[in-house]
C-alpha cells in the first residue's frame, strides 16, 4: 500500500480553541476534535484530532493505511492534551481508529470519541462522515418551537425503540427498518394517534443490543443499525414536517468498559474518575464520567448541543440522574467517597447540570431537557439562580409507582389503597412533572401493562382504559411506551417486533382507538395542559369516596371557557343512580366515556343539566349512570 504522508502544524485548532476546551467552554468542540474533511495546502483529505492527555504517542489507523500505527503519527498541541494530523487522500466513508501508546508502552486501538458515524456492530471502527451536506426543510417547525413555552403546551410522548417497533423479514441488518423507512410509518401512526412527540431509545452508537442504548460508545454517532447520519437527519426532518417532535434519550451518567470505547482511553483514567469508589458503578459494571475535568464536561455539554443544533432534536431525556447526583448510589458503606462537606451529594454533578441546562436554555431554541430522577432531590426543575438544577421537566416516578400498585390490585382491595391515587395530587406543583409509563415498567418479569391489570380478559382491558383516563386527567405531561396503547401481551423484548396483529383484534383495536380518543381530547382542551403546575389547575370534587373507589375532580384551564369534570369508577359495580357534585349551574356535556370513546360535537343525548341538589360539598349536582370500570369526562 502506498505510504500516506502527514501534514502537521495545520492551525485548524487555534490557541483560543484549546483555551476554551481546557476550561470547559468550547460548545462547538465537535467541529474541531474528531475527523473532518478538509482541503489543506491544495490537498483534499481528512483532519483528525483527539484528546489523549496521558498518551506518549498517538497515530491514526484505518483502511487507508493498512491499519499501520507507524504511517500516520499525530503531533501534540502544547499544554492541551490534544493530538492532531491531516492525512491527504482520505475519503468519506472510510474506517479509522486511533492508536494510542500508553506510558507503559502498550498500544491501544480506540474508536473516535467524536466520530460522527460508526461501523455496524459487532464491528467497532469509526467512519469518516460529513454532516454539512443534508438540506433541512423544517425551518417553520424550529421557528415555532423557539417561541413556545412547553410548560403550557400539550406534551404527549410515544416512547419508541426503533429496533423493535417494527421489523422486516429480510437478512440485511437483521431486518431493522432504516431511519427513512421508519420515518414514514412511524409518523403516520403517531400523528393518527395524536401524540405530540416521540422519544427514541438507543440512538447514540452502542455495542450491545441488550443495553437498549444506555451503554454508549459513540456519543456523536447515530447508531448505524438503522442507517447513516444523513438518514437520521431525514428522519428528524420528516417528523418535524408532520408536526411531531423528537426527543432523544441521553446518557451522561456512565459508559461501558468495551475495549474500543472511552474506558481508560489513553491507558489511564481519562474520561472516568480515577478512584474506583467514584469511577465505577458496581451494579452496572460501567465507568462514571469524571465531572471534575473541564474537558469531560465539555465533551458532554457540547454533545447535548450537538444533537440539538446539528440534528434539530427537540429535547433530551437525561437517563439515570439520581445515579449521578448521589456519591453513594448503588454503593455500600466504605465503597464511596464523601464530598468536601461530608455529604453524599456529588457537587461536581450539580454544577455540571446547572451549566448544561443554562447552555441549552440559552442556545437550544426551545429544546427541553428532561430528568429521569427517581428520588426527592429538591428543585430539579427550578432555575440555577434559585439553587435549582435547571431541567425543564422531571419524570414523576413516584406517581408511576403508586398508580401501578393501585391498578394491579383486585378491585375489592382498592378501597384500602385509595391514597395511592390521591397522593400525587398533594405534590404535583413541586416540579414540572411528566407522568410516565415507560419501557422500564414492562420488562424483567414486571409484565406488560395489560397483564398488570386484574380480572378476566375483558376486565383487563376495561381497567387499562380506566387507568389511562385517570392519567390524562392528572396534572402533568404524559409518556407511554410503545405497544401499551393496544394491549401488547408479552413483555417488551428488544429482539422482537411489537405484536401488531393484536391492534386488529377486537379488544386491542378498541383499546387503541380509545387511547387515540384520549390523546385527541388532551390536545383539544387546554384545561388538560396549560395549568399543569399550579394549584388553580386542579380541584377535587370528591377525593374520599374510598368505599366505592370512585374519584371525581375538575381540570381548570387558564384563560379558557371549558373546564373538564372527570368521574372514574375503579370497581366492577355499576352505579346507575350515581350523583356527582358540580360547582355551578348549567349544562354539562359528556365529551368522552369508556363505553363510546370520544363524542363528536354534533352527537345528541350527551348533555346533563345540573340540579339544585347539594352534593359532594357543592351547591349543585348531576346524575349520571356510571358503568362498571367506567369513566366519564364532561365539559362545562
XYZ file of C-alpha atoms in Angstrom:
636
model
C 0.000 0.000 0.000
C 1.167 3.499 -0.803
C 2.608 5.239 2.214
C 0.348 8.161 3.212
C 2.307 11.177 4.437
C 1.163 13.677 7.028
C 0.806 17.417 7.003
C 1.493 18.751 10.513
C 1.022 22.063 12.292
C -2.220 22.774 10.447
C -3.565 25.548 12.653
C -7.065 24.071 12.459
C -7.188 24.096 16.250
C -6.253 27.551 17.483
C -4.910 28.714 20.814
C -8.404 30.045 21.602
C -9.914 26.627 20.822
C -7.512 24.994 23.254
C -8.170 27.582 25.942
C -11.957 27.216 25.710
C -11.802 23.430 25.623
C -9.423 23.100 28.558
C -11.777 25.378 30.519
C -14.961 23.514 29.559
C -16.465 26.282 27.425
C -15.939 25.183 23.814
C -19.520 24.376 22.836
C -18.621 23.504 19.222
C -15.610 21.344 20.089
C -17.035 18.585 17.881
C -16.182 20.871 14.933
C -12.518 20.635 15.948
C -11.956 17.223 17.545
C -12.812 14.093 15.582
C -12.459 13.567 11.841
C -13.233 16.410 9.420
C -12.889 16.550 5.629
C -10.560 19.443 4.779
C -8.515 20.918 1.987
C -5.023 21.811 3.191
C -2.160 23.100 1.067
C -4.184 22.272 -2.017
C -4.733 18.660 -0.948
C -8.046 17.060 -0.023
C -8.163 14.716 2.913
C -9.299 14.407 6.500
C -8.088 16.255 9.577
C -8.005 14.145 12.751
C -7.765 15.427 16.327
C -8.166 13.605 19.642
C -7.768 14.393 23.337
C -5.393 11.878 24.936
C -3.510 13.672 27.746
C -1.693 10.604 29.118
C -0.542 9.038 25.832
C 3.141 9.078 24.904
C 2.374 8.646 21.206
C -0.798 8.735 19.079
C -1.488 7.768 15.486
C -4.472 7.378 13.226
C -5.021 3.997 11.564
C -7.580 2.862 9.046
C -8.329 1.144 5.790
C -6.435 3.975 4.066
C -3.066 2.972 5.606
C -3.427 -0.736 6.240
C -4.119 -0.095 9.947
C -0.419 0.566 10.451
C 0.240 2.727 13.585
C 3.561 3.959 12.186
C 2.317 5.547 8.966
C 0.271 8.489 10.255
C 1.598 9.673 13.615
C -0.141 12.629 15.265
C 1.541 15.575 16.940
C 0.624 17.057 20.332
C -0.621 20.605 20.664
C 1.112 22.421 23.501
C -0.327 22.064 27.008
C -3.730 20.839 25.843
C -3.632 17.041 25.706
C -4.823 17.292 22.081
C -3.106 15.469 19.201
C -3.675 16.288 15.526
C -2.795 15.250 11.979
C -4.009 15.957 8.456
C -3.974 12.905 6.176
C -4.295 13.666 2.439
C -6.349 11.329 0.272
C -8.674 10.002 2.971
C -12.233 9.967 1.665
C -15.673 9.953 3.268
C -16.934 6.558 4.372
C -13.507 5.191 5.299
C -12.844 3.282 8.510
C -10.447 4.528 11.157
C -9.355 4.321 14.799
C -6.683 5.910 16.940
C -3.611 4.000 18.077
C -2.548 5.249 21.496
C 0.719 4.298 23.155
C 0.359 4.307 26.925
C 3.126 5.403 29.336
C 3.921 1.708 29.862
C 4.397 1.172 26.128
C 1.184 -0.716 25.436
C -0.669 0.202 22.221
C -4.455 0.636 22.401
C -6.774 0.889 19.410
C -9.741 3.137 20.168
C -12.763 4.396 18.280
C -13.007 8.152 17.952
C -14.971 9.687 20.882
C -16.134 12.437 18.495
C -16.857 10.215 15.491
C -19.971 11.173 13.523
C -20.532 7.629 12.251
C -19.559 4.075 13.222
C -19.465 0.593 11.768
C -22.467 -1.716 12.103
C -21.988 -3.794 15.226
C -20.220 -6.031 16.161
C -17.518 -4.149 14.214
C -16.157 -1.200 16.151
C -14.299 1.193 13.845
C -15.285 4.807 13.335
C -16.325 6.023 9.871
C -15.445 9.366 8.282
C -18.530 11.477 7.555
C -19.594 14.993 6.601
C -22.615 16.499 8.398
C -22.802 19.631 6.240
C -24.419 18.043 3.182
C -28.030 17.496 4.279
C -30.559 20.230 3.395
C -33.159 20.782 6.128
C -36.821 21.586 5.438
C -38.142 22.083 8.969
C -37.499 25.812 9.372
C -41.136 26.545 10.274
C -41.084 23.875 12.991
C -37.849 25.132 14.561
C -39.075 28.730 14.488
C -42.356 27.757 16.137
C -40.538 25.730 18.804
C -38.307 28.674 19.622
C -41.350 30.765 20.582
C -43.227 28.088 22.556
C -43.429 27.657 26.311
C -43.666 23.880 26.601
C -44.873 24.121 30.205
C -48.147 25.495 28.811
C -48.314 23.309 25.704
C -49.647 19.754 25.263
C -46.882 17.163 25.563
C -47.843 13.531 24.994
C -44.818 11.361 24.279
C -44.696 7.997 22.494
C -41.574 6.204 23.744
C -40.032 4.126 20.953
C -37.224 1.613 20.500
C -36.749 1.696 16.727
C -35.173 -1.742 16.520
C -38.242 -3.463 17.940
C -41.082 -1.137 16.945
C -41.331 -2.990 13.664
C -39.006 -5.308 11.775
C -38.976 -6.606 8.240
C -38.380 -10.153 7.098
C -35.022 -9.697 5.447
C -31.416 -10.682 6.027
C -29.862 -7.241 5.647
C -29.041 -5.758 9.069
C -31.292 -8.321 10.754
C -34.484 -6.828 9.392
C -34.140 -3.432 11.024
C -36.117 -0.619 9.482
C -33.831 2.111 8.219
C -34.291 5.629 9.545
C -36.012 6.539 6.270
C -38.325 3.524 6.300
C -39.267 4.055 9.931
C -39.932 7.769 9.440
C -42.879 7.290 7.113
C -44.724 4.553 9.028
C -43.948 5.905 12.479
C -45.061 9.441 11.627
C -48.326 8.141 10.202
C -49.059 6.119 13.339
C -48.040 8.827 15.804
C -49.982 11.551 14.001
C -53.112 9.409 13.751
C -52.922 8.539 17.442
C -52.467 12.153 18.496
C -49.103 12.016 20.264
C -47.199 15.286 20.093
C -43.671 13.827 20.364
C -41.716 10.624 20.108
C -38.898 9.729 22.479
C -36.240 7.497 20.940
C -34.275 4.980 22.964
C -30.765 3.947 21.995
C -29.861 6.278 19.122
C -26.246 7.046 20.101
C -23.957 4.217 18.965
C -23.713 1.323 21.408
C -22.162 -2.133 21.093
C -24.700 -4.328 22.925
C -28.361 -4.573 21.898
C -29.376 -5.718 25.367
C -28.263 -2.415 26.893
C -31.098 -0.739 24.910
C -28.640 2.028 24.075
C -27.890 3.026 27.659
C -24.228 1.968 27.448
C -22.847 4.264 24.787
C -19.514 4.114 22.952
C -20.259 6.671 20.209
C -21.823 9.769 21.740
C -21.704 11.742 18.490
C -22.783 8.933 16.141
C -26.395 7.925 15.425
C -26.336 4.145 15.555
C -25.552 2.512 12.219
C -28.128 -0.194 12.986
C -30.650 1.942 11.132
C -28.516 3.902 8.691
C -26.250 6.906 8.216
C -26.147 10.344 9.875
C -27.830 11.908 6.839
C -30.615 9.341 7.052
C -31.174 10.171 10.713
C -31.339 13.854 9.782
C -34.003 12.895 7.238
C -35.890 11.028 9.988
C -35.983 14.070 12.293
C -36.796 16.400 9.411
C -39.675 14.168 8.289
C -41.120 14.061 11.801
C -40.975 17.835 12.080
C -42.652 18.320 8.717
C -45.507 16.147 10.007
C -45.872 18.078 13.248
C -44.088 15.601 15.520
C -41.318 16.492 17.945
C -38.315 14.228 18.555
C -36.755 13.645 21.983
C -33.618 11.539 22.469
C -32.565 9.507 25.473
C -29.167 10.828 26.540
C -26.733 9.081 28.888
C -24.160 11.338 30.590
C -24.095 9.122 33.705
C -21.814 6.266 32.684
C -20.225 4.343 29.814
C -19.200 0.714 29.216
C -15.761 -0.870 29.525
C -15.593 -2.127 25.919
C -12.000 -2.097 24.698
C -12.651 0.286 21.807
C -14.584 2.811 23.929
C -13.862 5.573 26.427
C -12.739 3.341 29.282
C -9.093 4.116 30.159
C -8.957 5.781 26.776
C -5.234 6.580 26.767
C -4.151 3.879 29.200
C -5.223 5.764 32.305
C -8.441 7.196 33.735
C -9.218 9.819 31.138
C -12.979 10.257 30.847
C -13.722 8.484 34.153
C -12.836 9.179 37.787
C -9.525 7.515 38.701
C -10.772 6.416 42.130
C -12.986 3.326 41.567
C -15.130 4.396 44.526
C -16.293 7.251 42.308
C -15.379 5.988 38.856
C -17.263 2.687 38.655
C -20.881 1.649 39.007
C -20.699 -1.673 40.867
C -24.257 -2.665 39.893
C -23.886 -1.920 36.186
C -20.232 -2.771 35.561
C -19.685 0.598 33.884
C -17.464 3.651 34.272
C -18.601 7.005 35.684
C -17.652 10.248 33.948
C -15.225 12.492 35.859
C -17.212 15.717 36.135
C -14.280 17.474 37.806
C -12.449 17.606 34.456
C -13.375 20.531 32.243
C -12.626 18.520 29.105
C -15.067 15.782 30.161
C -17.804 18.285 30.983
C -17.116 19.942 27.624
C -17.399 16.587 25.826
C -20.870 16.042 27.319
C -22.293 19.565 27.141
C -21.112 20.000 23.557
C -22.669 16.622 22.803
C -26.050 17.756 24.120
C -25.845 20.882 21.975
C -24.677 18.806 19.018
C -27.916 16.794 18.943
C -29.992 19.953 19.270
C -28.077 22.074 16.765
C -26.883 19.535 14.208
C -29.873 17.166 14.294
C -32.598 19.660 15.315
C -33.574 17.452 18.269
C -36.415 18.923 20.355
C -35.346 17.565 23.712
C -33.084 15.266 25.681
C -34.293 12.856 28.344
C -31.333 12.515 30.709
C -31.036 8.937 31.942
C -30.119 7.872 35.493
C -29.867 11.349 37.006
C -30.073 10.018 40.580
C -27.025 7.814 39.986
C -25.101 10.965 39.104
C -26.287 13.145 41.966
C -25.549 10.731 44.818
C -21.998 9.590 45.523
C -23.313 6.543 47.394
C -25.763 5.464 44.665
C -25.628 1.654 44.469
C -22.684 1.556 46.871
C -22.382 0.156 50.379
C -20.632 1.773 53.317
C -16.916 2.120 52.663
C -17.395 1.886 48.884
C -17.902 5.588 48.259
C -16.181 8.909 48.948
C -17.883 11.785 50.764
C -17.845 15.270 49.298
C -15.725 18.005 50.966
C -18.648 18.863 53.266
C -19.083 15.277 54.408
C -22.248 14.655 52.407
C -23.274 12.211 49.703
C -24.099 14.806 47.048
C -21.812 14.960 44.035
C -21.129 18.698 43.978
C -19.406 18.452 40.600
C -22.526 16.936 39.051
C -24.715 19.686 40.500
C -22.546 22.293 38.781
C -22.480 20.192 35.604
C -26.284 20.137 35.408
C -26.566 23.855 36.104
C -24.048 24.527 33.339
C -25.684 22.100 30.902
C -29.220 23.370 31.375
C -28.186 27.019 31.274
C -26.427 26.475 27.941
C -29.360 24.559 26.435
C -31.766 27.262 27.594
C -29.560 29.935 26.044
C -28.799 28.219 22.737
C -31.325 25.412 22.346
C -34.097 27.366 20.578
C -36.835 25.960 22.760
C -35.436 22.440 23.201
C -36.305 20.833 26.550
C -34.182 18.800 28.963
C -35.948 16.096 30.983
C -34.592 14.451 34.125
C -35.189 10.804 34.909
C -34.672 11.441 38.625
C -36.141 8.825 40.946
C -35.668 10.451 44.356
C -36.979 13.544 46.144
C -33.986 15.701 45.206
C -35.305 19.272 45.535
C -35.704 21.841 42.772
C -34.816 19.609 39.843
C -36.841 21.845 37.510
C -36.148 25.133 39.271
C -33.701 27.619 37.787
C -29.985 27.533 38.721
C -30.221 31.063 40.091
C -32.788 29.683 42.584
C -30.463 26.817 43.586
C -32.238 24.512 41.140
C -30.739 22.119 38.598
C -32.442 23.856 35.679
C -34.223 20.929 33.971
C -37.398 21.683 32.013
C -39.259 18.579 33.204
C -38.839 15.686 35.600
C -40.234 12.170 35.269
C -42.756 11.545 38.052
C -41.530 8.144 39.214
C -43.472 8.371 42.485
C -46.773 8.764 40.666
C -45.906 5.893 38.354
C -45.146 3.547 41.258
C -48.306 4.415 43.198
C -50.505 4.263 40.095
C -49.271 0.828 39.051
C -49.518 -0.573 42.570
C -53.137 0.553 42.702
C -54.077 -0.631 39.222
C -52.667 -4.131 39.861
C -54.931 -4.644 42.880
C -58.060 -6.748 42.845
C -60.833 -4.102 42.856
C -62.041 -5.344 46.259
C -58.797 -4.175 47.864
C -58.629 -0.799 46.121
C -60.730 0.886 48.815
C -57.905 0.200 51.273
C -55.361 1.817 48.916
C -57.325 4.869 47.820
C -54.457 7.131 48.902
C -52.181 5.715 46.197
C -54.233 7.574 43.600
C -54.722 10.778 45.571
C -51.192 11.229 46.940
C -49.786 12.540 43.660
C -52.231 15.434 43.847
C -50.592 16.672 47.054
C -47.265 17.484 45.376
C -47.921 17.954 41.646
C -46.825 21.603 41.813
C -43.409 20.799 43.329
C -41.770 20.106 39.954
C -42.657 20.278 36.272
C -43.646 16.631 36.069
C -44.143 14.180 33.228
C -46.328 11.175 34.097
C -44.551 8.137 32.696
C -45.426 4.542 31.897
C -42.090 3.715 30.299
C -40.188 0.710 28.970
C -38.775 0.041 32.445
C -42.248 -0.956 33.644
C -42.864 -3.665 31.024
C -39.641 -5.716 31.216
C -37.810 -8.014 33.642
C -40.899 -10.003 34.692
C -42.894 -6.875 35.542
C -45.489 -7.776 32.921
C -46.930 -5.674 30.115
C -49.474 -3.016 31.009
C -52.408 -5.226 30.036
C -51.102 -8.128 32.086
C -50.695 -5.944 35.157
C -54.457 -5.444 35.189
C -56.642 -7.723 37.387
C -59.542 -9.900 36.287
C -60.517 -11.794 33.172
C -59.554 -10.604 29.715
C -62.320 -8.045 29.187
C -61.838 -6.709 32.706
C -58.137 -6.205 31.998
C -58.912 -4.026 29.006
C -61.596 -2.098 30.895
C -59.196 -1.445 33.752
C -56.479 -0.237 31.411
C -58.816 2.176 29.624
C -59.879 3.496 33.008
C -56.289 3.878 34.185
C -55.261 5.775 31.055
C -58.248 8.116 31.549
C -57.040 8.912 35.064
C -53.557 9.558 33.661
C -54.897 12.018 31.069
C -56.812 13.876 33.770
C -53.977 14.034 36.286
C -51.832 17.212 36.068
C -48.534 16.701 34.247
C -47.357 15.897 30.741
C -47.673 12.291 29.512
C -45.465 9.439 28.268
C -46.491 5.944 27.174
C -44.232 3.189 25.884
C -44.934 1.618 22.509
C -47.238 -1.396 22.395
C -49.032 -0.438 25.585
C -51.615 1.571 23.655
C -53.070 -1.556 22.045
C -52.582 -4.069 24.845
C -49.377 -5.916 23.967
C -49.464 -9.142 25.987
C -45.800 -10.092 26.025
C -43.230 -8.133 27.918
C -41.166 -5.909 25.678
C -38.142 -7.624 24.122
C -35.624 -5.584 22.144
C -35.039 -8.602 19.862
C -38.623 -8.839 18.603
C -41.125 -6.622 16.844
C -44.250 -5.499 18.681
C -47.282 -7.788 18.356
C -49.009 -5.530 15.858
C -51.644 -8.110 14.959
C -53.171 -7.514 18.414
C -54.084 -3.972 17.344
C -56.513 -5.561 14.874
C -58.106 -7.927 17.393
C -61.425 -6.575 18.798
C -60.191 -5.778 22.311
C -56.824 -4.458 21.152
C -58.376 -2.323 18.447
C -60.924 -0.926 20.902
C -58.145 -0.009 23.364
C -56.045 1.532 20.597
C -58.981 3.630 19.400
C -59.734 4.691 22.967
C -56.154 5.819 23.622
C -56.320 7.738 20.340
C -59.518 9.426 21.546
C -57.910 10.315 24.872
C -54.889 11.852 23.154
C -57.004 13.918 20.779
C -59.160 15.060 23.702
C -55.988 16.007 25.578
C -54.782 18.208 22.730
C -58.214 19.751 22.160
C -58.831 21.063 25.678
C -56.229 23.468 27.123
C -57.583 22.727 30.610
C -55.655 19.447 30.380
C -52.254 21.023 29.803
C -51.920 24.782 30.231
C -52.287 24.845 34.040
C -50.348 21.694 34.841
C -48.092 23.034 37.587
C -50.232 25.408 39.645
C -52.919 24.624 42.223
C -55.519 26.546 40.229
C -55.347 23.904 37.503
C -56.919 21.131 39.571
C -59.611 20.700 42.192
C -61.208 17.667 43.783
C -64.930 17.131 43.770
C -64.603 14.007 45.916
C -61.233 12.553 46.856
C -62.574 10.443 49.710
C -65.043 8.006 48.170
C -62.796 5.058 49.008
C -65.642 2.663 49.833
C -66.848 2.805 46.230
C -63.350 3.501 44.757
C -64.708 6.454 42.778
C -62.721 9.599 42.023
C -64.165 12.867 40.764
C -62.228 16.034 40.013
C -62.035 19.074 37.746
C -59.260 20.315 35.474
C -59.332 24.091 35.056
C -57.830 25.885 32.086
C -56.010 29.198 32.003
C -57.909 31.891 30.155
C -60.307 29.409 28.517
C -64.012 28.759 28.982
C -64.127 24.980 29.087
C -63.226 23.178 32.283
C -63.475 19.376 32.428
C -65.142 17.196 35.057
C -63.748 13.659 35.474
C -65.656 10.796 37.100
C -63.914 7.391 37.408
C -65.224 4.129 38.884
C -62.465 1.641 39.742
C -64.741 -1.276 40.667
C -66.873 -3.692 38.602
C -70.035 -2.381 40.345
C -72.465 -0.392 38.197
C -73.784 2.849 39.696
C -76.987 3.593 37.743
C -78.021 6.171 40.364
C -74.634 7.870 40.639
C -74.681 11.550 41.516
C -71.694 13.903 41.453
C -71.420 17.413 42.799
C -70.699 20.264 40.381
C -69.520 23.810 41.113
C -72.039 25.825 39.116
C -75.456 25.597 37.430
C -75.768 24.877 33.741
C -75.199 22.261 31.097
C -72.565 19.541 31.471
C -71.725 17.907 28.148
C -70.354 14.380 28.054
C -67.333 14.505 25.732
C -65.819 11.065 26.356
C -66.602 7.867 28.205
C -65.100 4.398 28.334
C -68.085 2.896 26.513
C -68.217 5.141 23.453
C -64.878 6.922 23.419
C -64.791 10.486 22.149
C -68.160 12.072 21.312
C -68.423 14.386 18.356
C -69.901 17.860 18.818
C -72.988 17.134 16.684
C -73.984 13.972 18.557
C -77.036 14.446 20.770
C -78.156 12.970 24.053
C -74.955 13.730 25.937
C -75.955 16.877 27.838
C -76.726 16.775 31.547
C -78.499 19.668 33.253
C -77.320 20.477 36.751
C -79.830 20.291 39.580
C -80.085 22.396 42.725
C -79.257 19.319 44.788
C -76.210 19.874 47.014
C -73.710 17.035 46.768
C -70.014 16.472 47.490
C -69.885 19.859 49.277
C -71.061 21.534 46.068
C -74.270 23.550 45.643
C -75.296 21.650 42.504
C -75.052 18.144 41.121
C -75.776 15.983 38.099
C -76.966 12.381 37.911
C -75.165 10.034 35.563
C -75.392 6.231 35.179
C -71.778 5.251 35.890
C -70.850 1.859 34.382
C -68.629 -0.787 35.961
C -64.984 0.207 35.418
C -66.437 3.311 33.814
C -65.047 6.770 33.292
C -66.773 9.889 32.037
C -65.447 13.344 31.128
C -67.788 16.352 30.945
C -67.030 19.852 29.702
C -68.743 22.861 31.189
